[in-house]
Coordinates of C-alpha atoms in Angstrom, one line a residue:
M16 CA -17.9 12.7 17.0
P17 CA -18.2 11.4 13.5
D18 CA -16.4 8.3 12.5
L19 CA -13.2 9.2 10.7
S20 CA -12.8 5.9 8.9
V21 CA -14.2 4.1 6.0
D22 CA -14.7 0.2 5.4
F23 CA -13.8 -1.4 2.1
R24 CA -13.4 -5.1 0.8
L25 CA -10.3 -6.4 -0.3
P26 CA -10.0 -9.9 -2.3
V27 CA -7.1 -10.8 0.2
A28 CA -8.4 -11.9 3.5
C29 CA -7.1 -11.1 7.0
P30 CA -4.6 -13.9 8.0
S31 CA -6.2 -13.9 11.5
C32 CA -10.1 -14.0 11.1
R33 CA -10.3 -14.4 7.3
S34 CA -12.7 -11.3 6.9
H35 CA -12.2 -9.4 3.5
R36 CA -13.6 -6.1 5.4
M37 CA -11.0 -3.6 6.0
R38 CA -10.8 0.0 7.7
V39 CA -8.9 2.8 6.7
S40 CA -8.8 6.5 7.5
R41 CA -11.3 8.6 5.5
V42 CA -8.5 10.8 4.0
K43 CA -6.9 7.7 2.4
N44 CA -3.5 8.9 2.3
P45 CA -0.9 6.5 0.8
D46 CA 1.1 5.9 4.0
D47 CA -2.3 5.3 6.0
K48 CA -2.6 2.0 7.9
V49 CA -5.2 -0.4 6.9
F50 CA -6.7 -2.6 9.5
C51 CA -9.0 -5.5 9.5
A52 CA -12.5 -4.2 10.6
S53 CA -13.2 -7.2 12.4
C54 CA -10.4 -8.2 14.5
K55 CA -8.5 -4.8 14.2
R56 CA -5.1 -6.4 12.9
Y57 CA -2.8 -4.3 10.9
I58 CA -3.0 -5.4 7.4
C59 CA -1.0 -3.2 5.1
L60 CA -0.5 0.4 4.0
Y61 CA -3.3 2.1 1.9
H62 CA -1.1 2.4 -1.2
E63 CA -0.5 -1.3 -1.0
A64 CA -4.1 -1.9 -0.7
E65 CA -4.9 0.0 -3.8
T66 CA -2.4 -2.1 -5.7
V67 CA -4.3 -5.1 -4.8
L68 CA -7.7 -3.5 -5.8
Q69 CA -6.2 -2.5 -9.2
Q70 CA -4.9 -6.1 -9.8
G71 CA -8.6 -6.9 -9.4
P72 CA -10.5 -10.1 -7.9
G73 CA -9.3 -13.7 -8.8
S74 CA -12.8 -14.8 -10.1
A75 CA -16.0 -13.4 -11.5
S76 CA -18.0 -14.3 -8.2
E77 CA -15.2 -12.3 -6.3
A78 CA -15.6 -9.5 -8.8
L79 CA -19.4 -9.3 -8.0
I80 CA -18.8 -9.4 -4.4
E81 CA -16.3 -6.6 -4.6
K82 CA -18.3 -4.3 -6.8
A83 CA -21.5 -4.6 -4.3
A84 CA -19.4 -4.2 -1.3
N85 CA -17.1 -1.3 -2.4
T86 CA -19.9 0.6 -4.0
R87 CA -22.1 0.5 -0.8
S88 CA -19.3 1.6 1.5
G89 CA -17.1 3.7 -0.6

């Protein structure tokens, strides 16, 4: 059975494990739940994650990491 989720990177880390890698359903509906890809903790809803992504990273180095990670996994 194919994987029905996709990983992406948020500039905000998981409060439990500090990972930036998040997982959401491949459909990416606004009300889909976003979970930490490492520890599986619920983080937010997808529309909230989109808002964080639109606000952008806090630094130039974070921007490079985001671009590389989200291009590869998107």
